[in-house]
Tab-separated table of C-alpha atoms and ligand atoms in Angstrom:
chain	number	residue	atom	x	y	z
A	1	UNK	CA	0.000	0.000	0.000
A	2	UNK	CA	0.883	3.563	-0.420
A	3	UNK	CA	-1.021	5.109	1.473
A	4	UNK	CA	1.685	6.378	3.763
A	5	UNK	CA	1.635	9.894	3.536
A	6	UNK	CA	-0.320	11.428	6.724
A	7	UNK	CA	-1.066	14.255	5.034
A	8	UNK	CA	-4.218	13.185	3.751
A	9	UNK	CA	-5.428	11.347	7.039
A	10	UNK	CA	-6.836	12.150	10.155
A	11	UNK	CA	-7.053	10.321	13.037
A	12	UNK	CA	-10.577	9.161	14.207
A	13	UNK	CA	-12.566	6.734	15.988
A	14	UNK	CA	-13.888	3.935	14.518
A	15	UNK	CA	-18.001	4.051	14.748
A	16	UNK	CA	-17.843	0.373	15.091
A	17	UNK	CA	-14.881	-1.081	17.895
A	18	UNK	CA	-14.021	2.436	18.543
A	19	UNK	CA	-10.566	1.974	18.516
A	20	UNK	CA	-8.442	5.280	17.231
A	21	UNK	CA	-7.079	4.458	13.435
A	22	UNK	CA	-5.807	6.846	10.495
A	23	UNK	CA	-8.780	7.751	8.571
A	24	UNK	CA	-8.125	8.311	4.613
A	25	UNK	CA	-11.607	9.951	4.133
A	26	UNK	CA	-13.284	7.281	2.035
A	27	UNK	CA	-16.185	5.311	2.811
A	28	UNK	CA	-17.641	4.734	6.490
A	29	UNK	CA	-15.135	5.509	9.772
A	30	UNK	CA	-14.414	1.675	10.434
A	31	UNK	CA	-11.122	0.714	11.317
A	32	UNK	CA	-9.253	-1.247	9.056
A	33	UNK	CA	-10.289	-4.819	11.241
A	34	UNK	CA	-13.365	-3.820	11.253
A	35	UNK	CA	-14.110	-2.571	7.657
A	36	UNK	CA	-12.557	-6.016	6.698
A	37	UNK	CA	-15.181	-7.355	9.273
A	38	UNK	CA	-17.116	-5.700	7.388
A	39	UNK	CA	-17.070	-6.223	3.664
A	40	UNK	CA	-17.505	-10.085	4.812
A	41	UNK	CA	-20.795	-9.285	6.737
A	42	UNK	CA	-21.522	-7.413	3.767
A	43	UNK	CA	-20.737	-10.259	1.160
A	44	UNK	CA	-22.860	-13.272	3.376
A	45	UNK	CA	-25.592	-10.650	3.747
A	46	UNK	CA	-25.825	-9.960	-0.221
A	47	UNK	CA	-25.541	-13.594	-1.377
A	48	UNK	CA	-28.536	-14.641	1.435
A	49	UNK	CA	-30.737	-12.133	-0.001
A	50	UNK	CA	-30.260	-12.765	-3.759
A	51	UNK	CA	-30.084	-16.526	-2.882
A	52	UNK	CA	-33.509	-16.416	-0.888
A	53	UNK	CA	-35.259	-13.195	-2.357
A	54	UNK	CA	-37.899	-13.088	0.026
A	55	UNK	CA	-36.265	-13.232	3.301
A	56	UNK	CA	-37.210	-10.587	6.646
A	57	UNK	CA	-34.299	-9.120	8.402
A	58	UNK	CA	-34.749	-10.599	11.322
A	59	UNK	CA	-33.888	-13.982	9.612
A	60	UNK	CA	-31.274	-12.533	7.399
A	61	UNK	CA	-29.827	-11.703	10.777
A	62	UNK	CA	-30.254	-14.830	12.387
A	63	UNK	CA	-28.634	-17.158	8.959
A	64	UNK	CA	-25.783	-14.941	8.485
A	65	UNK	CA	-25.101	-13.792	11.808
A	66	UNK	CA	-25.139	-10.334	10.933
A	67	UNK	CA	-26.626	-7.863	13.422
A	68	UNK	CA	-29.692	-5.991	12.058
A	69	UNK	CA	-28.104	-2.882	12.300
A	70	UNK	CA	-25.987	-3.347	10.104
A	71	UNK	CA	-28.452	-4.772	7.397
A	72	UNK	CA	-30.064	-1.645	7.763
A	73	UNK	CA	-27.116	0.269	7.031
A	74	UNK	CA	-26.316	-1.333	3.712
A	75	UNK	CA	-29.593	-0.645	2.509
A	76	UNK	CA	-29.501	2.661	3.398
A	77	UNK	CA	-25.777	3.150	1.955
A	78	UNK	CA	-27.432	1.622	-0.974
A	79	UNK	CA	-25.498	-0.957	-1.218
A	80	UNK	CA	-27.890	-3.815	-1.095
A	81	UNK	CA	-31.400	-3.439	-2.857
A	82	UNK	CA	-34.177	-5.236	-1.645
A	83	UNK	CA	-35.918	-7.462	-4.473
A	84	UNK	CA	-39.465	-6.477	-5.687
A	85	UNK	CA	-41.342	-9.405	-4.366
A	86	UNK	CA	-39.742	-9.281	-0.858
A	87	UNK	CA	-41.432	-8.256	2.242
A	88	UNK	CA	-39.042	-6.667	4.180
A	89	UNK	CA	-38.160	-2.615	3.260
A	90	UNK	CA	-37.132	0.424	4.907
A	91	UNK	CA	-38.500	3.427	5.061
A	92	UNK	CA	-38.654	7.006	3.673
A	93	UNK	CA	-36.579	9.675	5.931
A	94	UNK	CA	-38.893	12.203	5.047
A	95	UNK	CA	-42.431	10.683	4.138
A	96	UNK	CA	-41.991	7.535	5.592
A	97	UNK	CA	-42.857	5.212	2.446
A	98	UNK	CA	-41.909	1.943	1.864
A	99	UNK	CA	-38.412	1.913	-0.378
A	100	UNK	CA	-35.848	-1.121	-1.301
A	101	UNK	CA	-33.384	0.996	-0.536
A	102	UNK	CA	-31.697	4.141	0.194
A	103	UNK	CA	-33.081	6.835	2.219
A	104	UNK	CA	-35.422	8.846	0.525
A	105	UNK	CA	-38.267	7.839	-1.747
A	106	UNK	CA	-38.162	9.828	-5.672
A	107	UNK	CA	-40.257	12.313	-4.733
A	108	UNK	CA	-38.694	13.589	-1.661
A	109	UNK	CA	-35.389	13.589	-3.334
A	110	UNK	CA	-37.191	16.025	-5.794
A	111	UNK	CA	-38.478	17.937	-3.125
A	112	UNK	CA	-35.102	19.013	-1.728
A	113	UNK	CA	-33.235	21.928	-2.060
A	114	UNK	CA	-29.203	22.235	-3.239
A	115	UNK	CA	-29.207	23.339	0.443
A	116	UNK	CA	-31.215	20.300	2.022
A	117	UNK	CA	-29.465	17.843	0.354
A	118	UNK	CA	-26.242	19.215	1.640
A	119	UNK	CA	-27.015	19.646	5.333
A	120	UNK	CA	-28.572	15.899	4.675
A	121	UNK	CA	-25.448	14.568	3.274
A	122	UNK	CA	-27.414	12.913	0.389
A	123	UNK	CA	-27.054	12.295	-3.397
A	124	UNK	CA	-28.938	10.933	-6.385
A	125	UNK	CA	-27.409	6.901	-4.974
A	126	UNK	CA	-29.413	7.106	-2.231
A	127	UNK	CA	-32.719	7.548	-3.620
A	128	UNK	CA	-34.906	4.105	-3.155
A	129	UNK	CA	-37.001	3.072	-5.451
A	130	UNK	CA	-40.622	2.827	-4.264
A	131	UNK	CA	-41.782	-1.185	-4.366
A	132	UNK	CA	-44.686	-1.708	-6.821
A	133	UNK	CA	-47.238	-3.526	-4.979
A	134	UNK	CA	-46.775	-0.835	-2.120
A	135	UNK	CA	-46.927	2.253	-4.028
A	136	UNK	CA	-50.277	2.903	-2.470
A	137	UNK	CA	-50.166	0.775	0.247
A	138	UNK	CA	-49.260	3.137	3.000
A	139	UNK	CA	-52.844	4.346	3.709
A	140	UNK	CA	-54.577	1.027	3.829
A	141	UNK	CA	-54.759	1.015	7.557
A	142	UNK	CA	-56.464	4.463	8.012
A	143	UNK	CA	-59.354	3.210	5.812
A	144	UNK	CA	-61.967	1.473	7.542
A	145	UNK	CA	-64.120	0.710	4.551
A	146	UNK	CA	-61.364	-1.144	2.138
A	147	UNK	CA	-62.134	-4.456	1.844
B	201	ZN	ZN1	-13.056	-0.892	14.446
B	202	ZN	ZN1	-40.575	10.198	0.794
């Protein structure tokens, strides 16, 4: 590696073991144990859900070992998507709308400023896509008379 240079490091604490490490800036503050850690939780937790499709979190949890939180965080990094036919999702930051991933649905993404979406932190990669059969699902409970 040649990453030696400190120049363009920091030190920080790592979100995860919290143990103090040279930061280079790029992806989530995990130490270099743990981001290894990691990428492996990350790889049993993909293969599970492609493999199986229409698994809840809870059980992707319990097969791969892989505490819920951090399921959550890959779909909300983007980095996993949940399939269309699958029952588990997460929600809308803003509206609160079922999406397969990210952390805002397309039409609160539109709704933000230059200026929201920089105090948010967010870009275009982290808008979910709503599921199908939910897009007007979300009200179903409030209605007495469907059926
Ligand atoms: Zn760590
Ligand atoms: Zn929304």
């Amino acid at each position: 590696m040649s990453y030696e240079r400190k120049s363009n490091s920091e030190i920080r604490t790592c979100v995860r073991c919290g143990k103090i490490f040279q930061y280079y800036g790029i992806g989530r503050c995990y130490c270099p144990s743990c981001k290894k850690q990691d990428d492996e939780a990350f790889k049993k937790v993909k293969a599970y859900i492609y493999e199986n499709g229409t698994a809840t979190v809870m059980e992707v949890s319990e097969k791969t070992g892989v505490p819920v939180r951090f399921i959550r965080l890959y779909l909300k990094d983007n980095r996993i998507e949940i399939p269309e036919d699958s029952p588990i999702f997460i929600q809308c930051e803003r509206c609160g709308v079922n999406i397969r991933s990210g952390r805002l649905c397309p039409d609160c993404a539109n709704a933000l400023t230059n200026e929201m979406r920089l105090e948010l932190d967010f870009n275009n990669d982290q808008i979910g896509e709503i599921p199908k059969k939910y897009t007007s699902g979300k009200m179903r409970f409030l209605d007495k008379n469907n059926d």
